[in-house]
PDB file of C-alpha atoms in Angstrom:
ATOM      1  CA  MET A   1      -1.971 -44.153 -30.612  1.00 81.00           C
ATOM      2  CA  GLN A   2      -5.698 -44.210 -29.897  1.00 85.00           C
ATOM      3  CA  GLU A   3      -4.916 -44.628 -26.233  1.00 87.00           C
ATOM      4  CA  SER A   4      -2.623 -41.586 -26.297  1.00 87.00           C
ATOM      5  CA  ILE A   5      -5.335 -39.490 -27.954  1.00 89.00           C
ATOM      6  CA  ARG A   6      -7.884 -40.612 -25.371  1.00 89.00           C
ATOM      7  CA  GLN A   7      -5.429 -39.817 -22.607  1.00 91.00           C
ATOM      8  CA  LEU A   8      -4.772 -36.351 -24.083  1.00 88.00           C
ATOM      9  CA  ASN A   9      -8.514 -35.688 -24.476  1.00 90.00           C
ATOM     10  CA  PHE A  10      -9.057 -36.761 -20.866  1.00 91.00           C
ATOM     11  CA  GLU A  11      -6.294 -34.410 -19.695  1.00 92.00           C
ATOM     12  CA  ILE A  12      -7.771 -31.573 -21.778  1.00 93.00           C
ATOM     13  CA  GLU A  13     -11.193 -32.128 -20.205  1.00 93.00           C
ATOM     14  CA  GLU A  14      -9.670 -32.235 -16.718  1.00 93.00           C
ATOM     15  CA  ARG A  15      -7.814 -28.999 -17.407  1.00 93.00           C
ATOM     16  CA  LYS A  16     -11.029 -27.387 -18.694  1.00 93.00           C
ATOM     17  CA  LYS A  17     -12.825 -28.437 -15.526  1.00 93.00           C
ATOM     18  CA  ALA A  18      -9.972 -27.113 -13.378  1.00 93.00           C
ATOM     19  CA  PHE A  19      -9.960 -23.856 -15.376  1.00 93.00           C
ATOM     20  CA  GLN A  20     -13.755 -23.499 -14.917  1.00 94.00           C
ATOM     21  CA  ALA A  21     -13.449 -24.197 -11.185  1.00 94.00           C
ATOM     22  CA  LYS A  22     -10.665 -21.626 -10.944  1.00 95.00           C
ATOM     23  CA  ARG A  23     -12.796 -19.090 -12.845  1.00 95.00           C
ATOM     24  CA  ARG A  24     -15.770 -19.719 -10.511  1.00 95.00           C
ATOM     25  CA  ALA A  25     -13.503 -19.316  -7.467  1.00 95.00           C
ATOM     26  CA  ILE A  26     -12.110 -16.040  -8.824  1.00 96.00           C
ATOM     27  CA  GLU A  27     -15.634 -14.734  -9.513  1.00 96.00           C
ATOM     28  CA  GLU A  28     -16.695 -15.715  -5.996  1.00 96.00           C
ATOM     29  CA  LEU A  29     -13.661 -13.928  -4.560  1.00 96.00           C
ATOM     30  CA  ARG A  30     -14.462 -10.841  -6.621  1.00 96.00           C
ATOM     31  CA  ARG A  31     -18.025 -10.907  -5.321  1.00 97.00           C
ATOM     32  CA  GLU A  32     -16.811 -11.266  -1.732  1.00 97.00           C
ATOM     33  CA  ILE A  33     -14.305  -8.432  -2.195  1.00 97.00           C
ATOM     34  CA  SER A  34     -17.033  -6.216  -3.646  1.00 96.00           C
ATOM     35  CA  GLU A  35     -19.392  -7.022  -0.753  1.00 97.00           C
ATOM     36  CA  ARG A  36     -16.632  -6.418   1.783  1.00 96.00           C
ATOM     37  CA  ARG A  37     -15.774  -3.040   0.238  1.00 97.00           C
ATOM     38  CA  LYS A  38     -19.435  -2.067   0.277  1.00 97.00           C
ATOM     39  CA  THR A  39     -19.760  -3.144   3.922  1.00 97.00           C
ATOM     40  CA  GLU A  40     -16.574  -1.278   4.863  1.00 97.00           C
ATOM     41  CA  GLN A  41     -17.866   1.858   3.126  1.00 97.00           C
ATOM     42  CA  GLU A  42     -21.217   1.585   4.930  1.00 97.00           C
ATOM     43  CA  LEU A  43     -19.426   1.119   8.270  1.00 95.00           C
ATOM     44  CA  ALA A  44     -17.181   4.109   7.570  1.00 95.00           C
ATOM     45  CA  GLU A  45     -20.236   6.241   6.765  1.00 96.00           C
ATOM     46  CA  GLN A  46     -22.041   5.072   9.919  1.00 95.00           C
ATOM     47  CA  SER A  47     -18.917   5.711  11.973  1.00 92.00           C
ATOM     48  CA  LEU A  48     -18.638   9.219  10.521  1.00 93.00           C
ATOM     49  CA  LEU A  49     -22.312   9.879  11.244  1.00 94.00           C
ATOM     50  CA  ILE A  50     -22.003   8.666  14.843  1.00 91.00           C
ATOM     51  CA  ARG A  51     -18.795  10.666  15.280  1.00 89.00           C
ATOM     52  CA  SER A  52     -20.550  13.800  13.967  1.00 93.00           C
ATOM     53  CA  ILE A  53     -23.480  13.290  16.337  1.00 91.00           C
ATOM     54  CA  VAL A  54     -21.218  12.726  19.342  1.00 89.00           C
ATOM     55  CA  ASP A  55     -18.960  15.678  18.449  1.00 90.00           C
ATOM     56  CA  SER A  56     -21.900  18.045  18.001  1.00 90.00           C
ATOM     57  CA  SER A  57     -23.320  17.140  21.404  1.00 90.00           C
ATOM     58  CA  PRO A  58     -23.061  19.747  24.153  1.00 90.00           C
ATOM     59  CA  ASP A  59     -22.392  16.843  26.540  1.00 92.00           C
ATOM     60  CA  LEU A  60     -18.899  15.500  26.992  1.00 91.00           C
ATOM     61  CA  PHE A  61     -18.141  11.864  26.148  1.00 91.00           C
ATOM     62  CA  TYR A  62     -15.109   9.676  26.527  1.00 92.00           C
ATOM     63  CA  TYR A  63     -14.298   5.991  26.446  1.00 92.00           C
ATOM     64  CA  ARG A  64     -11.345   4.384  28.120  1.00 89.00           C
ATOM     65  CA  ASP A  65     -10.227   0.797  27.681  1.00 90.00           C
ATOM     66  CA  GLU A  66      -9.791  -1.860  30.371  1.00 88.00           C
ATOM     67  CA  LYS A  67      -6.283  -0.555  31.111  1.00 88.00           C
ATOM     68  CA  GLY A  68      -7.622   2.936  31.834  1.00 84.00           C
ATOM     69  CA  LEU A  69      -6.230   4.443  28.629  1.00 90.00           C
ATOM     70  CA  LEU A  70      -8.388   6.894  26.679  1.00 91.00           C
ATOM     71  CA  ALA A  71      -9.681   5.230  23.510  1.00 93.00           C
ATOM     72  CA  SER A  72     -12.068   7.927  22.246  1.00 92.00           C
ATOM     73  CA  CYS A  73     -13.617  11.267  23.163  1.00 93.00           C
ATOM     74  CA  ASN A  74     -15.680  14.075  21.677  1.00 94.00           C
ATOM     75  CA  LYS A  75     -15.014  17.770  21.037  1.00 93.00           C
ATOM     76  CA  MET A  76     -16.574  18.885  24.337  1.00 91.00           C
ATOM     77  CA  PHE A  77     -14.248  16.554  26.252  1.00 91.00           C
ATOM     78  CA  GLU A  78     -11.285  17.993  24.306  1.00 91.00           C
ATOM     79  CA  SER A  79     -12.446  21.479  25.259  1.00 87.00           C
ATOM     80  CA  ILE A  80     -12.757  20.650  28.963  1.00 85.00           C
ATOM     81  CA  MET A  81      -9.423  18.840  29.012  1.00 86.00           C
ATOM     82  CA  GLY A  82      -7.723  21.681  27.122  1.00 86.00           C
ATOM     83  CA  ARG A  83      -5.981  19.320  24.687  1.00 89.00           C
ATOM     84  CA  PRO A  84      -6.781  17.899  21.254  1.00 93.00           C
ATOM     85  CA  MET A  85      -7.924  14.296  20.957  1.00 92.00           C
ATOM     86  CA  ALA A  86      -4.639  13.325  19.286  1.00 93.00           C
ATOM     87  CA  GLU A  87      -2.771  14.185  22.506  1.00 92.00           C
ATOM     88  CA  LEU A  88      -5.312  12.408  24.718  1.00 92.00           C
ATOM     89  CA  ILE A  89      -5.846   9.078  22.928  1.00 93.00           C
ATOM     90  CA  GLY A  90      -3.804   6.265  24.443  1.00 93.00           C
ATOM     91  CA  GLN A  91      -3.054   8.258  27.590  1.00 89.00           C
ATOM     92  CA  ASN A  92      -3.825   7.464  31.198  1.00 86.00           C
ATOM     93  CA  LEU A  93      -5.604  10.724  32.012  1.00 81.00           C
ATOM     94  CA  ALA A  94      -5.088  10.389  35.750  1.00 78.00           C
ATOM     95  CA  LYS A  95      -1.338  10.548  35.090  1.00 81.00           C
ATOM     96  CA  LEU A  96      -1.649  13.286  32.472  1.00 79.00           C
ATOM     97  CA  TYR A  97      -3.267  15.842  34.794  1.00 77.00           C
ATOM     98  CA  ALA A  98      -2.119  16.904  38.249  1.00 72.00           C
ATOM     99  CA  ALA A  99      -4.440  16.056  41.143  1.00 72.00           C
ATOM    100  CA  ASP A 100      -5.073  19.764  41.772  1.00 72.00           C
ATOM    101  CA  SER A 101      -5.833  20.626  38.112  1.00 74.00           C
ATOM    102  CA  PRO A 102      -9.394  21.533  37.094  1.00 69.00           C
ATOM    103  CA  GLN A 103      -9.481  18.458  34.834  1.00 74.00           C
ATOM    104  CA  ALA A 104      -8.892  16.163  37.798  1.00 71.00           C
ATOM    105  CA  ALA A 105     -12.473  16.833  38.940  1.00 67.00           C
ATOM    106  CA  ILE A 106     -13.827  15.377  35.682  1.00 70.00           C
ATOM    107  CA  LEU A 107     -11.588  12.344  36.132  1.00 69.00           C
ATOM    108  CA  SER A 108     -12.820  11.678  39.653  1.00 59.00           C
ATOM    109  CA  GLU A 109     -13.778   8.072  38.947  1.00 53.00           C
ATOM    110  CA  TYR A 110     -10.088   7.179  38.917  1.00 49.00           C
ATOM    111  CA  GLU A 111     -10.099   7.661  42.672  1.00 48.00           C
ATOM    112  CA  GLN A 112     -12.877   5.109  43.117  1.00 48.00           C
ATOM    113  CA  THR A 113     -11.899   1.700  44.421  1.00 46.00           C
ATOM    114  CA  ALA A 114     -14.079  -0.184  41.929  1.00 54.00           C
ATOM    115  CA  PRO A 115     -13.925   1.470  38.499  1.00 57.00           C
ATOM    116  CA  GLU A 116     -16.016  -1.374  37.039  1.00 65.00           C
ATOM    117  CA  THR A 117     -19.150  -0.122  38.839  1.00 73.00           C
ATOM    118  CA  GLU A 118     -21.687   2.378  37.563  1.00 81.00           C
ATOM    119  CA  LEU A 119     -21.196   5.810  39.058  1.00 80.00           C
ATOM    120  CA  THR A 120     -23.037   9.153  38.870  1.00 83.00           C
ATOM    121  CA  LEU A 121     -21.561  12.274  40.437  1.00 83.00           C
ATOM    122  CA  ASP A 122     -22.150  16.015  40.417  1.00 85.00           C
ATOM    123  CA  ILE A 123     -18.723  17.517  39.758  1.00 83.00           C
ATOM    124  CA  GLU A 124     -17.641  21.096  40.399  1.00 83.00           C
ATOM    125  CA  PHE A 125     -15.304  22.192  37.608  1.00 83.00           C
ATOM    126  CA  LYS A 126     -13.271  25.320  38.327  1.00 80.00           C
ATOM    127  CA  GLN A 127     -12.125  26.767  35.035  1.00 76.00           C
ATOM    128  CA  LEU A 128      -8.803  28.519  34.670  1.00 73.00           C
ATOM    129  CA  ASN A 129     -10.583  31.875  34.226  1.00 79.00           C
ATOM    130  CA  GLY A 130     -12.157  31.454  37.689  1.00 79.00           C
ATOM    131  CA  GLU A 131     -15.660  30.534  36.539  1.00 83.00           C
ATOM    132  CA  VAL A 132     -17.274  27.494  38.109  1.00 84.00           C
ATOM    133  CA  SER A 133     -19.222  24.965  36.076  1.00 85.00           C
ATOM    134  CA  TRP A 134     -21.072  21.926  37.323  1.00 88.00           C
ATOM    135  CA  PHE A 135     -21.255  18.629  35.468  1.00 88.00           C
ATOM    136  CA  GLU A 136     -23.366  15.610  36.178  1.00 89.00           C
ATOM    137  CA  MET A 137     -20.885  12.870  35.317  1.00 87.00           C
ATOM    138  CA  ARG A 138     -21.973   9.321  34.664  1.00 88.00           C
ATOM    139  CA  HIS A 139     -19.553   6.440  34.283  1.00 86.00           C
ATOM    140  CA  LEU A 140     -20.806   3.184  32.797  1.00 88.00           C
ATOM    141  CA  PRO A 141     -18.632   0.075  32.687  1.00 89.00           C
ATOM    142  CA  PHE A 142     -18.664  -2.144  29.583  1.00 87.00           C
ATOM    143  CA  TYR A 143     -18.356  -5.914  29.653  1.00 90.00           C
ATOM    144  CA  ASP A 144     -17.867  -8.454  26.879  1.00 91.00           C
ATOM    145  CA  ARG A 145     -20.141 -11.463  26.394  1.00 94.00           C
ATOM    146  CA  GLN A 146     -18.114 -13.477  28.889  1.00 94.00           C
ATOM    147  CA  GLY A 147     -18.636 -10.807  31.557  1.00 89.00           C
ATOM    148  CA  ARG A 148     -15.047  -9.522  31.394  1.00 90.00           C
ATOM    149  CA  TYR A 149     -14.601  -5.778  31.984  1.00 89.00           C
ATOM    150  CA  ILE A 150     -13.488  -4.115  28.707  1.00 90.00           C
ATOM    151  CA  GLY A 151     -13.761  -0.404  29.385  1.00 89.00           C
ATOM    152  CA  LEU A 152     -15.682   2.545  30.701  1.00 88.00           C
ATOM    153  CA  LEU A 153     -17.903   5.132  29.011  1.00 89.00           C
ATOM    154  CA  GLY A 154     -17.932   8.481  30.741  1.00 88.00           C
ATOM    155  CA  PHE A 155     -20.312  11.248  29.840  1.00 88.00           C
ATOM    156  CA  GLY A 156     -21.225  14.480  31.469  1.00 90.00           C
ATOM    157  CA  ARG A 157     -23.864  17.141  31.136  1.00 91.00           C
ATOM    158  CA  ASP A 158     -23.331  20.762  32.088  1.00 90.00           C
ATOM    159  CA  ILE A 159     -25.790  21.384  34.944  1.00 91.00           C
ATOM    160  CA  THR A 160     -24.448  24.791  35.949  1.00 89.00           C
ATOM    161  CA  SER A 161     -27.714  26.631  35.201  1.00 87.00           C
ATOM    162  CA  LYS A 162     -29.686  23.974  37.093  1.00 86.00           C
ATOM    163  CA  LYS A 163     -27.395  24.303  40.142  1.00 83.00           C
ATOM    164  CA  THR A 164     -27.575  28.116  39.927  1.00 81.00           C
ATOM    165  CA  ARG A 165     -31.388  28.018  39.824  1.00 83.00           C
ATOM    166  CA  ARG A 166     -31.472  25.650  42.797  1.00 76.00           C
ATOM    167  CA  ALA A 167     -29.097  27.858  44.763  1.00 72.00           C
ATOM    168  CA  GLY A 168     -31.186  30.942  43.889  1.00 70.00           C
ATOM    169  CA  ALA A 169     -34.420  29.171  44.776  1.00 63.00           C
ATOM    170  CA  GLY A 170     -32.894  28.032  48.059  1.00 60.00           C
ATOM    171  CA  LYS A 171     -32.020  31.593  48.986  1.00 58.00           C
ATOM    172  CA  SER A 172     -35.451  32.974  48.060  1.00 51.00           C
ATOM    173  CA  LEU A 173     -37.234  30.214  49.969  1.00 46.00           C
ATOM    174  CA  SER A 174     -35.184  30.470  53.139  1.00 48.00           C
ATOM    175  CA  GLY A 175     -37.507  30.546  56.091  1.00 47.00           C
ATOM    176  CA  GLN A 176     -40.401  29.088  54.070  1.00 44.00           C
ATOM    177  CA  ARG A 177     -41.629  25.504  53.961  1.00 41.00           C
ATOM    178  CA  PRO A 178     -40.315  23.566  50.990  1.00 38.00           C
ATOM    179  CA  VAL A 179     -42.815  22.502  48.323  1.00 34.00           C
ATOM    180  CA  TYR A 180     -42.675  18.937  47.024  1.00 31.00           C
ATOM    181  CA  CYS A 181     -44.251  17.873  43.778  1.00 29.00           C
ATOM    182  CA  HIS A 182     -44.627  14.261  42.659  1.00 31.00           C
ATOM    183  CA  VAL A 183     -45.581  13.429  39.095  1.00 32.00           C
ATOM    184  CA  LYS A 184     -47.214  10.067  38.545  1.00 34.00           C
ATOM    185  CA  PRO A 185     -46.715   8.292  35.197  1.00 34.00           C
TER     186      PRO A 185
END
């Protein structure tokens, strides 16, 4: 009988230890879940902040993945493309717009033989209302840590006023010697 009592006491102690270990594991999981939720909330807030900054920019931005499909863009890009982001995401833009459409000028890097190379172009953008805008487009490839191409960031700045000033200055200076100015750092 004494042996049975000892055996029962041993089992009770083992169960207490197992219960305590289970309680510690549950508390640890709760802590991890709480930390993960906090981290997710912070990331969501940072993502919203970055999205707000990018969307409020007068420059156009877009990102396409390694397959050439649009993964993200800002409001200015939507405006230039004439479609909301929801219609653009996941699309191959070169197939979405005709080669003679105004948007095709913005997508000029699709014609390049090596889309994984950095590219800067001045692009003439003829709007549907007949106005002409100029954009300095820059396309930057992205690579993962192993050097594998994973996508392309495209961004463009409206340089219409700059081009107009240059054209006006060129006309007023015709027949005169050009003036060069070099600024040293």
